JSON list of C-alpha atoms in Angstrom, two decimals:
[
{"chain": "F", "resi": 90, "resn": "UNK", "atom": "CA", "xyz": [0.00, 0.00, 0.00]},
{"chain": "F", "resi": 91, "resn": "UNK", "atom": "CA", "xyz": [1.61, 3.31, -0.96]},
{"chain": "F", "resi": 92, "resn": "UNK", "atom": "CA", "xyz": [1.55, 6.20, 1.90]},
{"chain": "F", "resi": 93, "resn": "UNK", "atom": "CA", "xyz": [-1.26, 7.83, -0.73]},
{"chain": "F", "resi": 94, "resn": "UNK", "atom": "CA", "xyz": [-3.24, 5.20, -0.04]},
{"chain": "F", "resi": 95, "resn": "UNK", "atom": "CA", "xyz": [-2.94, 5.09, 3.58]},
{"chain": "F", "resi": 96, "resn": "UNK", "atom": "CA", "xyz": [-3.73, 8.72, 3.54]},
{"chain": "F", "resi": 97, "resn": "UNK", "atom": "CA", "xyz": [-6.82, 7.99, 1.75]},
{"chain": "F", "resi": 98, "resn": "UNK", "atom": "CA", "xyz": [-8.09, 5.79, 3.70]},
{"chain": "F", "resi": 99, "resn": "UNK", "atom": "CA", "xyz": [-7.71, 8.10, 6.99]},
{"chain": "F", "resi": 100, "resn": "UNK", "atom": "CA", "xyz": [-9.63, 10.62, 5.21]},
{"chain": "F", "resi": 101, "resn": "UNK", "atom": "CA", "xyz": [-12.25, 8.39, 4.17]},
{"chain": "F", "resi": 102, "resn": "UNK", "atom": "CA", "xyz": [-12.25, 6.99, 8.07]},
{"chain": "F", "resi": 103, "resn": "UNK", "atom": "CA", "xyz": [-12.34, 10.35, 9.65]},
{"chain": "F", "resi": 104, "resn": "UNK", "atom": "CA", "xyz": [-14.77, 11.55, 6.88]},
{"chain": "F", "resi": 105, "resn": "UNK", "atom": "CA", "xyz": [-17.06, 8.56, 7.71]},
{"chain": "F", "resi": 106, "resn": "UNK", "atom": "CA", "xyz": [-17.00, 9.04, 11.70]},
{"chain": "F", "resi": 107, "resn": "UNK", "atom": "CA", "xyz": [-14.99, 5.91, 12.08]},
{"chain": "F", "resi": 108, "resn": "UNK", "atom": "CA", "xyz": [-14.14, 6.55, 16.08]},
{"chain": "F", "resi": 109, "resn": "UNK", "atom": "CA", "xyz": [-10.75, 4.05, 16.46]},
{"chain": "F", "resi": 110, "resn": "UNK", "atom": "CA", "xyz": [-9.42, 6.69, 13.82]},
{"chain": "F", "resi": 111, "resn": "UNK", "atom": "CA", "xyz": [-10.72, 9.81, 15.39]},
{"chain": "F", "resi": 112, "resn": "UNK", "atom": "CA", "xyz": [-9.41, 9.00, 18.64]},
{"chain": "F", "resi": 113, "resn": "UNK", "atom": "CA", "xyz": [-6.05, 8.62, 16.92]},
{"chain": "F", "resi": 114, "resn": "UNK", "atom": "CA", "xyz": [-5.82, 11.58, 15.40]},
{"chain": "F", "resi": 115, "resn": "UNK", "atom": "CA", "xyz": [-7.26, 14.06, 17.80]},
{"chain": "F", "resi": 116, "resn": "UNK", "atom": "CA", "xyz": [-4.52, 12.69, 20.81]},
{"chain": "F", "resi": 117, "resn": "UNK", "atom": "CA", "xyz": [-2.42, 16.06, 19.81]},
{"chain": "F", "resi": 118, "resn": "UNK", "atom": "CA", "xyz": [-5.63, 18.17, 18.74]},
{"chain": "F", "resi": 119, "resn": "UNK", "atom": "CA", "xyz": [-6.87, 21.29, 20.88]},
{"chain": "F", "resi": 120, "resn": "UNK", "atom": "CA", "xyz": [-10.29, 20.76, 22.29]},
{"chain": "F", "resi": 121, "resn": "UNK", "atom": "CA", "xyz": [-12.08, 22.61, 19.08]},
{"chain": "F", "resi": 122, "resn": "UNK", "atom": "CA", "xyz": [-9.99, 20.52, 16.94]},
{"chain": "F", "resi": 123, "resn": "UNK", "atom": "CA", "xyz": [-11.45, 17.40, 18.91]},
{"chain": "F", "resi": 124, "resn": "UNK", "atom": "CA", "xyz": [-14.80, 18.93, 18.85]},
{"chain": "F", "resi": 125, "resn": "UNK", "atom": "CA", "xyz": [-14.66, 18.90, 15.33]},
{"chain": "F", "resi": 126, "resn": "UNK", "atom": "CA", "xyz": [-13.63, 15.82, 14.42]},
{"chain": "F", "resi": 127, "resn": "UNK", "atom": "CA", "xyz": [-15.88, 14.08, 17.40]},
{"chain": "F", "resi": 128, "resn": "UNK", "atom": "CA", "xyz": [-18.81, 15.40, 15.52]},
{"chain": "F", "resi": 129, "resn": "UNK", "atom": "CA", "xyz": [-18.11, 13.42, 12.69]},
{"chain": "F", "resi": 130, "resn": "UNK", "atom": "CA", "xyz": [-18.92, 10.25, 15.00]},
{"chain": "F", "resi": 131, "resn": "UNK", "atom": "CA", "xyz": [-23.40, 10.86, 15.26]},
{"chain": "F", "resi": 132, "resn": "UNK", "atom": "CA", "xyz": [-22.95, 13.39, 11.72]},
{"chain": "F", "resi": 133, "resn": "UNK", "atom": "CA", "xyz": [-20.82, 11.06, 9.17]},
{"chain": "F", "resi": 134, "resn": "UNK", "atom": "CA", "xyz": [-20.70, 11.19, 5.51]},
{"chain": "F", "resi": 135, "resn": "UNK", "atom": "CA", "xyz": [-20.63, 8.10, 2.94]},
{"chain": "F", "resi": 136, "resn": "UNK", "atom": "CA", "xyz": [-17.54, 8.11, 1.48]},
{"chain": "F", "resi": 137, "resn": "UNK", "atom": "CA", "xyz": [-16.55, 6.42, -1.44]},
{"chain": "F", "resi": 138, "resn": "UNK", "atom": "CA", "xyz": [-13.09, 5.23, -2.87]},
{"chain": "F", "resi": 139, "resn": "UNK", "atom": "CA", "xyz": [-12.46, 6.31, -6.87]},
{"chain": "F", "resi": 140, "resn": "UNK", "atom": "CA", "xyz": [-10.00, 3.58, -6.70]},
{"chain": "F", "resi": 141, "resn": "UNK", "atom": "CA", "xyz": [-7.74, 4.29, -10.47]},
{"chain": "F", "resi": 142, "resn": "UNK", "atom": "CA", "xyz": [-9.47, 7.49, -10.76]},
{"chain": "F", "resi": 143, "resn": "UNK", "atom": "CA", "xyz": [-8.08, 10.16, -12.67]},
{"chain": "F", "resi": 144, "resn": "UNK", "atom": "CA", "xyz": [-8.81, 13.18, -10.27]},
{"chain": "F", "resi": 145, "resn": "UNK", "atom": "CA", "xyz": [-11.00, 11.89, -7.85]},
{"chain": "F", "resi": 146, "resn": "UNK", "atom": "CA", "xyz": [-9.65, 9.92, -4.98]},
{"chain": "F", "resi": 147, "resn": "UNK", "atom": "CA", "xyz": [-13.09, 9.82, -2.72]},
{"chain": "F", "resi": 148, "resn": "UNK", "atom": "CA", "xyz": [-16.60, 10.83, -2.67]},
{"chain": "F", "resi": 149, "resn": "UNK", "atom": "CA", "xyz": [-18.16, 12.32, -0.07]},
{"chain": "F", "resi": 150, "resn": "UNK", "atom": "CA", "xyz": [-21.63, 12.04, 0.37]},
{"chain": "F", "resi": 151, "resn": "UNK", "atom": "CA", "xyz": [-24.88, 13.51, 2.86]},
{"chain": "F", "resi": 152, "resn": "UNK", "atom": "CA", "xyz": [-27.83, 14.94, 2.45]},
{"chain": "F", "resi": 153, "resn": "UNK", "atom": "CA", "xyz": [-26.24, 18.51, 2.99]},
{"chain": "F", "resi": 154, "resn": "UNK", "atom": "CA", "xyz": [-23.07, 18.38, 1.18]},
{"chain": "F", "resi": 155, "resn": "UNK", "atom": "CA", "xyz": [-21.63, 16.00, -1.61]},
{"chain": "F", "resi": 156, "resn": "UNK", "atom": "CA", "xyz": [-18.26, 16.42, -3.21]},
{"chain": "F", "resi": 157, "resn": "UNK", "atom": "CA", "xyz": [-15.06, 15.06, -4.75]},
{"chain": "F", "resi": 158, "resn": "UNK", "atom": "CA", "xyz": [-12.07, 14.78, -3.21]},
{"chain": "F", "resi": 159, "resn": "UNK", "atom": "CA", "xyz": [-8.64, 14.69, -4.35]},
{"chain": "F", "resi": 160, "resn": "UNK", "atom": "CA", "xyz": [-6.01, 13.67, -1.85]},
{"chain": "F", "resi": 161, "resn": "UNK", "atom": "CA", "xyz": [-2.42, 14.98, -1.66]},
{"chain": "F", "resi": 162, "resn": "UNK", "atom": "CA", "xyz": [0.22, 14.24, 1.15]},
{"chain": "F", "resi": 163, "resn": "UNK", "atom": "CA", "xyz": [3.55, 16.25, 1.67]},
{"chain": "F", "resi": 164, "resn": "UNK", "atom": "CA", "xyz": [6.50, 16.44, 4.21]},
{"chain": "F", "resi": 165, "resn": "UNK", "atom": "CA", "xyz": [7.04, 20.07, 3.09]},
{"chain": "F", "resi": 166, "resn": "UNK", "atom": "CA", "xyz": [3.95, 22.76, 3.67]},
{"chain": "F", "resi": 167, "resn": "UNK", "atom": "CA", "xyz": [4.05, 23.40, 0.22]},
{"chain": "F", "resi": 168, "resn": "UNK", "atom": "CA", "xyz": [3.03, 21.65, -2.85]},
{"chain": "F", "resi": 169, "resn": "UNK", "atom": "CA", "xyz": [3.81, 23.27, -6.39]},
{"chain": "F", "resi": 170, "resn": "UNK", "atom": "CA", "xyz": [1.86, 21.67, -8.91]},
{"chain": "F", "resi": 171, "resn": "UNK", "atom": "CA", "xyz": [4.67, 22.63, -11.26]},
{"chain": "F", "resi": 172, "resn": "UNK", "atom": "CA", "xyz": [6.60, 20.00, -9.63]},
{"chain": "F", "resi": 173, "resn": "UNK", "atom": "CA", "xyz": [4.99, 17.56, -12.16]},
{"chain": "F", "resi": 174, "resn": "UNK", "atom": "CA", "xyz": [2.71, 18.12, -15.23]},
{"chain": "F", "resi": 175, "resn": "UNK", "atom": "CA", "xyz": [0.17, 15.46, -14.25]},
{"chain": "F", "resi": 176, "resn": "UNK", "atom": "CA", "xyz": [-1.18, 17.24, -11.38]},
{"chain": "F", "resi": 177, "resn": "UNK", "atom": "CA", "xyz": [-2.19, 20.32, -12.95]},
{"chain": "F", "resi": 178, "resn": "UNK", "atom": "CA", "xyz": [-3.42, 18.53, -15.47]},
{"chain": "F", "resi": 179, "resn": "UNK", "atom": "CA", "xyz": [-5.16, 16.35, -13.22]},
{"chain": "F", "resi": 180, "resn": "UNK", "atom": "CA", "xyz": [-6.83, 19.42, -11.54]},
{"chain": "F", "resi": 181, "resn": "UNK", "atom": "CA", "xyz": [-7.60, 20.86, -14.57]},
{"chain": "F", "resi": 182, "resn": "UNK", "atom": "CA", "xyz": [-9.90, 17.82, -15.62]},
{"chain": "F", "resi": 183, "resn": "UNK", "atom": "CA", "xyz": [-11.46, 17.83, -12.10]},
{"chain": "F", "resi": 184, "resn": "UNK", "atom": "CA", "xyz": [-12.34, 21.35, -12.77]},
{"chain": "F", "resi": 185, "resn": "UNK", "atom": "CA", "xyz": [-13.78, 20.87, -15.60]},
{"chain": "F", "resi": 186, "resn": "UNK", "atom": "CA", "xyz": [-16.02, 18.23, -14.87]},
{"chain": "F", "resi": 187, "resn": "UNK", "atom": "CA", "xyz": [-17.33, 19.27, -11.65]},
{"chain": "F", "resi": 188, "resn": "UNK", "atom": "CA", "xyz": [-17.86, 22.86, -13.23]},
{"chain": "F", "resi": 189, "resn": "UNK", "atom": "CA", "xyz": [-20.24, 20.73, -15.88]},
{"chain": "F", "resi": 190, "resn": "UNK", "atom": "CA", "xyz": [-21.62, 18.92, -13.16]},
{"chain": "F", "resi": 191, "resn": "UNK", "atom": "CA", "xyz": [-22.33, 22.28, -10.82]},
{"chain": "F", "resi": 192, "resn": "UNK", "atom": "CA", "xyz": [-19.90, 20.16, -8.42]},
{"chain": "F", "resi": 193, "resn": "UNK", "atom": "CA", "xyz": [-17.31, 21.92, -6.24]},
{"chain": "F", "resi": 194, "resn": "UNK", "atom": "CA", "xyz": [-13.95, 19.96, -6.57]},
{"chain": "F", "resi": 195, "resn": "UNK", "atom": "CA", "xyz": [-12.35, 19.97, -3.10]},
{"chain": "F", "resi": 196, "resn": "UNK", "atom": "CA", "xyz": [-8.49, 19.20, -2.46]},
{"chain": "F", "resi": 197, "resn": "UNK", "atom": "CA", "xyz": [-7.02, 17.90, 0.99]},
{"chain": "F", "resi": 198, "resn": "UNK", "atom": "CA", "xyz": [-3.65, 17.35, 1.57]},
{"chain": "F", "resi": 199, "resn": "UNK", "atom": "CA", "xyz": [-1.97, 16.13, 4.77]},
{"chain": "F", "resi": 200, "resn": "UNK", "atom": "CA", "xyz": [1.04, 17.30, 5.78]},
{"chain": "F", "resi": 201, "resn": "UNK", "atom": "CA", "xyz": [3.42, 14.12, 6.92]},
{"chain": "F", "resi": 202, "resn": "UNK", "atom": "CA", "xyz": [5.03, 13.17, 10.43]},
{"chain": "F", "resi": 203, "resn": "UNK", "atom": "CA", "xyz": [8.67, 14.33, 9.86]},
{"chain": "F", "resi": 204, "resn": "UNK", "atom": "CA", "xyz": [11.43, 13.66, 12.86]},
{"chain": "F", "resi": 205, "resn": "UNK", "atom": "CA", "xyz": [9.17, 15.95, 14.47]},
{"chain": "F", "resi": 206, "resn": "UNK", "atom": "CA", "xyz": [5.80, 15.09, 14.77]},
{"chain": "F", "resi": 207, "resn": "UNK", "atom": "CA", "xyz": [3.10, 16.97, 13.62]},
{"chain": "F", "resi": 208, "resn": "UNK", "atom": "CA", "xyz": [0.73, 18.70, 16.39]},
{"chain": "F", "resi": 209, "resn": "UNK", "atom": "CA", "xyz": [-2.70, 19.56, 15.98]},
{"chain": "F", "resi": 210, "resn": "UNK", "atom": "CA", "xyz": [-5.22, 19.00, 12.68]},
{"chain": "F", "resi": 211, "resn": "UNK", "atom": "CA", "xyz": [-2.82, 17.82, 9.66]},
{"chain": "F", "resi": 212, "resn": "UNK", "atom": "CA", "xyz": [-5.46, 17.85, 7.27]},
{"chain": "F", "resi": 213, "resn": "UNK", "atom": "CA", "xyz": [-6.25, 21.04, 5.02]},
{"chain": "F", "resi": 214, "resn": "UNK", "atom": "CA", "xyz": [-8.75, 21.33, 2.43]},
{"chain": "F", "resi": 215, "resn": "UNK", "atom": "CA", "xyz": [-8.62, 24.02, -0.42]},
{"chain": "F", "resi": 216, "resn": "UNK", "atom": "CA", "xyz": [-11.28, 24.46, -3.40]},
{"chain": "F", "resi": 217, "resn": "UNK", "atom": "CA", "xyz": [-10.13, 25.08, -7.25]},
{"chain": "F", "resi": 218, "resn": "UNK", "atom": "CA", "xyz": [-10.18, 28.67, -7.85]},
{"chain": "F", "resi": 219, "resn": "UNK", "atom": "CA", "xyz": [-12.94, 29.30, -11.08]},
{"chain": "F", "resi": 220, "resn": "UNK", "atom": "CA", "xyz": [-15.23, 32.05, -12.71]},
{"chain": "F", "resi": 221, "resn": "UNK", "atom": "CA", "xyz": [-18.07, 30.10, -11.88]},
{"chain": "F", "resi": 222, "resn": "UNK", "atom": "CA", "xyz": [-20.02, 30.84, -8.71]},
{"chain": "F", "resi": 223, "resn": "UNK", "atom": "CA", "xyz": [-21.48, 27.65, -7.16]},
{"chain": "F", "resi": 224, "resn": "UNK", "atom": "CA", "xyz": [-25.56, 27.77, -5.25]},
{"chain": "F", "resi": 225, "resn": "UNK", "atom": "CA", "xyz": [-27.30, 26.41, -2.67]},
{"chain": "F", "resi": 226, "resn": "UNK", "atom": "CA", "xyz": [-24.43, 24.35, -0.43]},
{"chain": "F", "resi": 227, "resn": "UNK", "atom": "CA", "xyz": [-21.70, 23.52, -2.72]},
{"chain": "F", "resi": 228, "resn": "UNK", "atom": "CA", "xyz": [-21.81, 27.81, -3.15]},
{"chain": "F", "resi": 229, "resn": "UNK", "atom": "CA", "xyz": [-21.19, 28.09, 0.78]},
{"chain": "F", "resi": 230, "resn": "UNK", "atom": "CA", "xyz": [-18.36, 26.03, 1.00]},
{"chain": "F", "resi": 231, "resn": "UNK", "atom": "CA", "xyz": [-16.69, 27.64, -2.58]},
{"chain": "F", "resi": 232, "resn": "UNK", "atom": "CA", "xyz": [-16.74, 31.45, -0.35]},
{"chain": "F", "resi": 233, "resn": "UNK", "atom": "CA", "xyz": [-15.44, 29.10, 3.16]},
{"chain": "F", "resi": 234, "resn": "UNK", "atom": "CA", "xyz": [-13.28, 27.14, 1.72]},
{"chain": "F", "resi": 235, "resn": "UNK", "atom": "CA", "xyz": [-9.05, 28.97, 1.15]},
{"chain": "F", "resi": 236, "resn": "UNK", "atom": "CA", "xyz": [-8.58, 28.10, -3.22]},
{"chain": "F", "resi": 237, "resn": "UNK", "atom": "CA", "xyz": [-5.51, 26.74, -3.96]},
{"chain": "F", "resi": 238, "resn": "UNK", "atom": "CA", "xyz": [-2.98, 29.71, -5.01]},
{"chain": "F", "resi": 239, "resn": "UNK", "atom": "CA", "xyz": [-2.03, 30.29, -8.53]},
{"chain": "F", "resi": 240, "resn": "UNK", "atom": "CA", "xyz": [1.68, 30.96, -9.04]},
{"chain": "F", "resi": 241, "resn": "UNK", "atom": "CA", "xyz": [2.92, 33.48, -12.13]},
{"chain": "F", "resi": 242, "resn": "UNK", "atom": "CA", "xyz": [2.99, 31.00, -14.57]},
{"chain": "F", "resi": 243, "resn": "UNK", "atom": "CA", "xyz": [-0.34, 29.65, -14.09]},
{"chain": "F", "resi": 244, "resn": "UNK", "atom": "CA", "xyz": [0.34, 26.43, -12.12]},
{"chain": "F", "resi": 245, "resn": "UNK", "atom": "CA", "xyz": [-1.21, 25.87, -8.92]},
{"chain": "F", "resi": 246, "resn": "UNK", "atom": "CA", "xyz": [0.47, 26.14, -5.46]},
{"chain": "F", "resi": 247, "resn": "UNK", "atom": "CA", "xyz": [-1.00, 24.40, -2.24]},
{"chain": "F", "resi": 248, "resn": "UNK", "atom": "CA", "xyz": [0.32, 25.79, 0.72]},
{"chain": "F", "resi": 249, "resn": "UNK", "atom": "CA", "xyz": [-1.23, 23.88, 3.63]},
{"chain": "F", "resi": 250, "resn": "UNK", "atom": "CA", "xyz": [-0.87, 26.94, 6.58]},
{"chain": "F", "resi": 251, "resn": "UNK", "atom": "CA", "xyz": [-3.25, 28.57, 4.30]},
{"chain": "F", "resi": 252, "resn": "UNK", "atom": "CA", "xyz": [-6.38, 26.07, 4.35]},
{"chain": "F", "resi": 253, "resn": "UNK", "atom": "CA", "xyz": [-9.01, 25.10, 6.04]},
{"chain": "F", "resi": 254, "resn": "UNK", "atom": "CA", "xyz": [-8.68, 22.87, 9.23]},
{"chain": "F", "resi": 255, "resn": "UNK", "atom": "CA", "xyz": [-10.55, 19.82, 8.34]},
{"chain": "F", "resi": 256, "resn": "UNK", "atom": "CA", "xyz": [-11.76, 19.81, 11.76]},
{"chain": "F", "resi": 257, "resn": "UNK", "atom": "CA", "xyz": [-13.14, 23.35, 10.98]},
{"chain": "F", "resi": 258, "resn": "UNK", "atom": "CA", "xyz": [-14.93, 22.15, 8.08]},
{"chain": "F", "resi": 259, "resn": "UNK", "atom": "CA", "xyz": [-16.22, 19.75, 10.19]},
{"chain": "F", "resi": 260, "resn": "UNK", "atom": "CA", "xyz": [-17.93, 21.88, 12.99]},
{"chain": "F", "resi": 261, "resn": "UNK", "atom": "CA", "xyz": [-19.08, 24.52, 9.92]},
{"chain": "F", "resi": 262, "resn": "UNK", "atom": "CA", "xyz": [-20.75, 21.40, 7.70]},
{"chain": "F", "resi": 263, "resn": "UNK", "atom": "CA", "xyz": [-22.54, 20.24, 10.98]},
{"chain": "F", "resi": 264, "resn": "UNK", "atom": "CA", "xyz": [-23.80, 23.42, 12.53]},
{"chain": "F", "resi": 265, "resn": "UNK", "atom": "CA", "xyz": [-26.37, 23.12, 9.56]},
{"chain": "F", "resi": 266, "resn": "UNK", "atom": "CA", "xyz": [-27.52, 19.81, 11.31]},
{"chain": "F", "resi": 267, "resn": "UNK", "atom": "CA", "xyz": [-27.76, 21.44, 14.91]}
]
């Protein structure tokens, strides 16, 4: 199993209120980073694997909010898209189709344990900057959610201190249910 793929499949855990895996994570969390993510536990989403996708890695599903989620992992803070052709590419397609669709695209990337270990929410989530101007829910989380930068030459930029706790996303997507 590549680290992707373990990453991946925490998202999909914590996404789907999978406690063993909360509990885990939230050991170096501040109590509205727990918060968060415990709410998860009663307020889940179905989450689906795109396994050999070509932008998607998960689905995540509820009567509230549905979207597609590509997953991206990184010792460094920063991701440059530039890096590699593929993954602008790759979020160019995503775009695309979930602009046809009316479908807000929705990146997360983890940021990795180095020596030191990493304290508090690792996960981020960003949104694919576009013209178009989602409605109903998928429009409130396009003006919550931080879009991923866009360097001079056009290639995207992910720079994880600037996005959204996941554990923030998770105590905005489940005031709704309150």
């Amino acid at each position: 199993m590549s680290t992707g793929d373990v990453y991946e499949r925490e998202l999909k855990a914590l996404l789907s209120g999978e406690k063993r895996t909360i509990d885990k994570l939230i050991k170096t969390c501040d109590d509205e980073e727990r918060e968060g993510y415990l709410s998860m536990v009663d307020r889940p989403f179905m989450v689906v694997r795109a396994a050999g996708s070509h932008g998607v890695d998960l689905i995540a599903l509820r009567w509230d909010f549905s979207f597609p989620i590509e997953v991206k992992s990184s010792v460094d803070s920063t991701l440059h898209f530039s890096r590699s052709p593929r993954l602008g590419e790759q979020a160019d397609w995503m775009l695309n189709e979930c602009t046809k669709s009316r479908i807000l695209p929705i990146y997360a990337m983890r940021l990795k344990k180095t020596g030191n270990s990493v304290k508090g929410d690792p996960w981020r989530l960003f949104c694919i900057p576009c013209d178009f101007e989602y409605r109903g829910a998928a429009g409130l989380l396009q003006r919550r959610i931080p879009k991923l930068a866009v360097g001079p030459s056009g290639n995207y930029i992910m720079n994880w201190n600037e996005g959204m706790k996941l554990s923030e996303f998770f105590r905005y997507a489940n005031m709704s249910i309150d």
